[in-house]
Amino acid sequence: MSTGGVGSGGAASAGSGDGGASASVEPAGYPEGNSLGGITAAHNRVRRELDVGQAAPLPPLVWSPEMAAVAQAWADMLVTRSDVCTFPPQTDPHSGNHSYGENIFFWNGAVDDPEALDVFGVVDGWAAEADCYTYGRIGSNDCDLACTQAIFASGCGHYTQIVWRGSSEVGCGYASCPSGSGDVTKVWVCNYFPVGNYVDEFPY
């Protein structure tokens, strides 16, 4: 089994996203059991359990159907790329949409793998970067890159986007494609608004 993740890191200009807060509609691409409420809850568990000292707790994220539609469209596009399906991706998988923060996670393994990730595993994979992160301003040597390489990441941007205090909405999409020899590549894309990971700012 192979896993990997790529996420938003660095500054982006905020856009005009104004998604709602309903989790009542589940994209058809989501695998059974991976509910939208589940992935929102997975994000909010990380935010809720973060020790922010004497500061106010991080507010919970709410589900945005509009951002989820954007994330789903990008996940659907990614699985049309041969380098994604054969795993690992050889070129930058990011959408370039700076209206939202963006985290992307890839998983590759057997179709019938009983350890295949669910949405909690995906978010926990991003949140594992916390072990490599020292609280500080984004871009100020706050992330141990050698540490993140050991967990199939390329920085701490997935984690800092999840716990970005200013972000209030999340929307995600899922898609998959066969990768040969009975294996499958699964792709999760999550978008966030307002955008996080601004260079030289604290995440919370």
Short mmCIF file of N, CA and C in Angstrom, two decimals, residues 95-161:
data_model
loop_
_atom_site.label_atom_id
_atom_site.label_comp_id
_atom_site.label_asym_id
_atom_site.label_seq_id
_atom_site.Cartn_x
_atom_site.Cartn_y
_atom_site.Cartn_z
N SER A 95 -4.92 22.66 -8.58
CA SER A 95 -5.81 23.27 -9.56
C SER A 95 -5.37 24.67 -9.96
N GLY A 96 -4.65 25.35 -9.09
CA GLY A 96 -4.29 26.74 -9.36
C GLY A 96 -5.41 27.72 -9.07
N ASN A 97 -6.49 27.24 -8.44
CA ASN A 97 -7.61 28.11 -8.08
C ASN A 97 -7.30 28.77 -6.74
N HIS A 98 -6.90 30.03 -6.79
CA HIS A 98 -6.50 30.72 -5.57
C HIS A 98 -7.67 31.32 -4.80
N SER A 99 -8.89 31.05 -5.24
CA SER A 99 -10.05 31.49 -4.48
C SER A 99 -10.22 30.68 -3.20
N TYR A 100 -9.66 29.47 -3.19
CA TYR A 100 -9.79 28.56 -2.05
C TYR A 100 -8.44 28.00 -1.66
N GLY A 101 -8.31 27.63 -0.38
CA GLY A 101 -7.21 26.77 0.01
C GLY A 101 -7.48 25.38 -0.54
N GLU A 102 -6.45 24.58 -0.71
CA GLU A 102 -6.64 23.27 -1.35
C GLU A 102 -5.70 22.22 -0.75
N ASN A 103 -6.25 21.13 -0.29
CA ASN A 103 -5.48 19.96 0.12
C ASN A 103 -5.86 18.79 -0.79
N ILE A 104 -4.86 18.02 -1.20
CA ILE A 104 -5.10 16.86 -2.05
C ILE A 104 -4.40 15.65 -1.43
N PHE A 105 -5.08 14.52 -1.43
CA PHE A 105 -4.50 13.29 -0.88
C PHE A 105 -4.66 12.16 -1.90
N PHE A 106 -3.58 11.41 -2.09
CA PHE A 106 -3.60 10.24 -2.97
C PHE A 106 -3.38 8.97 -2.15
N TRP A 107 -4.10 7.93 -2.50
CA TRP A 107 -3.88 6.61 -1.91
C TRP A 107 -3.87 5.58 -3.03
N ASN A 108 -2.95 4.64 -2.95
CA ASN A 108 -2.86 3.59 -3.96
C ASN A 108 -2.73 2.25 -3.28
N GLY A 109 -3.53 1.28 -3.70
CA GLY A 109 -3.47 -0.05 -3.13
C GLY A 109 -4.44 -0.98 -3.80
N ALA A 110 -4.56 -2.18 -3.26
CA ALA A 110 -5.45 -3.18 -3.83
C ALA A 110 -6.90 -2.75 -3.71
N VAL A 111 -7.68 -3.10 -4.70
CA VAL A 111 -9.10 -2.73 -4.71
C VAL A 111 -9.80 -3.24 -3.46
N ASP A 112 -9.45 -4.45 -3.03
CA ASP A 112 -10.11 -5.07 -1.88
C ASP A 112 -9.28 -4.94 -0.60
N ASP A 113 -8.38 -3.97 -0.53
CA ASP A 113 -7.53 -3.78 0.64
C ASP A 113 -8.39 -3.41 1.85
N PRO A 114 -8.40 -4.25 2.91
CA PRO A 114 -9.23 -3.93 4.08
C PRO A 114 -8.73 -2.72 4.85
N GLU A 115 -7.49 -2.28 4.56
CA GLU A 115 -6.94 -1.12 5.25
C GLU A 115 -7.05 0.16 4.41
N ALA A 116 -7.83 0.09 3.34
CA ALA A 116 -8.00 1.28 2.50
C ALA A 116 -8.53 2.44 3.34
N LEU A 117 -8.03 3.63 3.06
CA LEU A 117 -8.36 4.79 3.88
C LEU A 117 -9.80 5.22 3.71
N ASP A 118 -10.38 5.69 4.83
CA ASP A 118 -11.65 6.39 4.77
C ASP A 118 -11.36 7.87 4.98
N VAL A 119 -12.41 8.67 5.09
CA VAL A 119 -12.19 10.11 5.18
C VAL A 119 -11.46 10.50 6.46
N PHE A 120 -11.66 9.75 7.53
CA PHE A 120 -10.95 10.07 8.76
C PHE A 120 -9.46 9.80 8.59
N GLY A 121 -9.12 8.72 7.88
CA GLY A 121 -7.72 8.42 7.63
C GLY A 121 -7.05 9.47 6.77
N VAL A 122 -7.79 10.01 5.81
CA VAL A 122 -7.25 11.06 4.95
C VAL A 122 -6.93 12.30 5.78
N VAL A 123 -7.89 12.76 6.56
CA VAL A 123 -7.66 13.96 7.37
C VAL A 123 -6.59 13.71 8.42
N ASP A 124 -6.59 12.52 9.01
CA ASP A 124 -5.54 12.19 9.98
C ASP A 124 -4.17 12.19 9.31
N GLY A 125 -4.11 11.77 8.04
CA GLY A 125 -2.85 11.79 7.32
C GLY A 125 -2.33 13.20 7.15
N TRP A 126 -3.23 14.11 6.80
CA TRP A 126 -2.82 15.53 6.71
C TRP A 126 -2.41 16.06 8.08
N ALA A 127 -3.21 15.71 9.10
CA ALA A 127 -2.95 16.23 10.45
C ALA A 127 -1.67 15.68 11.05
N ALA A 128 -1.17 14.56 10.52
CA ALA A 128 0.08 13.98 11.03
C ALA A 128 1.26 14.94 10.87
N GLU A 129 1.12 15.90 9.97
CA GLU A 129 2.17 16.89 9.79
C GLU A 129 2.37 17.75 11.04
N ALA A 130 1.41 17.71 11.97
CA ALA A 130 1.55 18.47 13.21
C ALA A 130 2.81 18.06 13.96
N ASP A 131 3.20 16.80 13.84
CA ASP A 131 4.41 16.32 14.53
C ASP A 131 5.67 16.95 13.95
N CYS A 132 5.57 17.52 12.77
CA CYS A 132 6.72 18.13 12.10
C CYS A 132 6.67 19.66 12.16
N TYR A 133 5.64 20.18 12.80
CA TYR A 133 5.39 21.62 12.79
C TYR A 133 5.70 22.24 14.15
N THR A 134 6.43 23.34 14.14
CA THR A 134 6.68 24.15 15.33
C THR A 134 5.94 25.46 15.16
N TYR A 135 5.09 25.78 16.12
CA TYR A 135 4.24 26.96 15.97
C TYR A 135 5.06 28.19 15.61
N GLY A 136 4.65 28.86 14.57
CA GLY A 136 5.34 30.06 14.13
C GLY A 136 4.67 30.61 12.89
N ARG A 137 5.23 31.67 12.37
CA ARG A 137 4.70 32.28 11.15
C ARG A 137 4.96 31.37 9.95
N ILE A 138 3.99 31.29 9.06
CA ILE A 138 4.15 30.47 7.86
C ILE A 138 5.38 30.93 7.07
N GLY A 139 6.23 29.98 6.74
CA GLY A 139 7.43 30.29 5.97
C GLY A 139 8.63 30.69 6.80
N SER A 140 8.52 30.58 8.14
CA SER A 140 9.61 31.03 9.02
C SER A 140 10.32 29.83 9.65
N ASN A 141 10.66 28.83 8.83
CA ASN A 141 11.30 27.62 9.33
C ASN A 141 10.44 26.92 10.38
N ASP A 142 9.13 27.02 10.22
CA ASP A 142 8.20 26.42 11.17
C ASP A 142 7.96 24.94 10.90
N CYS A 143 8.45 24.42 9.78
CA CYS A 143 8.16 23.04 9.38
C CYS A 143 9.46 22.29 9.12
N ASP A 144 9.58 21.09 9.71
CA ASP A 144 10.72 20.20 9.51
C ASP A 144 10.46 19.37 8.25
N LEU A 145 11.04 19.76 7.13
CA LEU A 145 10.74 19.10 5.86
C LEU A 145 11.23 17.67 5.83
N ALA A 146 12.35 17.37 6.48
CA ALA A 146 12.83 15.99 6.53
C ALA A 146 11.83 15.11 7.26
N CYS A 147 11.20 15.67 8.26
CA CYS A 147 10.18 14.95 9.02
C CYS A 147 8.97 14.66 8.13
N THR A 148 8.53 15.64 7.35
CA THR A 148 7.33 15.43 6.53
C THR A 148 7.57 14.42 5.41
N GLN A 149 8.80 14.34 4.90
CA GLN A 149 9.09 13.37 3.85
C GLN A 149 8.87 11.95 4.34
N ALA A 150 9.08 11.73 5.63
CA ALA A 150 8.90 10.40 6.19
C ALA A 150 7.44 9.99 6.26
N ILE A 151 6.53 10.95 6.13
CA ILE A 151 5.09 10.64 6.15
C ILE A 151 4.45 10.99 4.81
N PHE A 152 5.26 10.92 3.73
CA PHE A 152 4.75 11.08 2.37
C PHE A 152 4.18 12.47 2.10
N ALA A 153 4.71 13.47 2.78
CA ALA A 153 4.26 14.85 2.56
C ALA A 153 5.45 15.69 2.11
N SER A 154 5.18 16.90 1.71
CA SER A 154 6.24 17.78 1.24
C SER A 154 6.26 19.09 2.02
N GLY A 155 5.64 19.09 3.18
CA GLY A 155 5.59 20.28 4.01
C GLY A 155 4.50 20.12 5.04
N CYS A 156 4.18 21.21 5.72
CA CYS A 156 3.15 21.19 6.76
C CYS A 156 1.88 21.92 6.34
N GLY A 157 1.78 22.25 5.05
CA GLY A 157 0.68 23.07 4.58
C GLY A 157 -0.69 22.44 4.69
N HIS A 158 -0.76 21.08 4.60
CA HIS A 158 -2.06 20.43 4.79
C HIS A 158 -2.58 20.72 6.19
N TYR A 159 -1.68 20.49 7.17
CA TYR A 159 -2.07 20.66 8.57
C TYR A 159 -2.42 22.10 8.89
N THR A 160 -1.56 23.04 8.48
CA THR A 160 -1.82 24.42 8.85
C THR A 160 -3.07 24.97 8.17
N GLN A 161 -3.44 24.42 7.00
CA GLN A 161 -4.71 24.83 6.39
C GLN A 161 -5.88 24.30 7.21
#
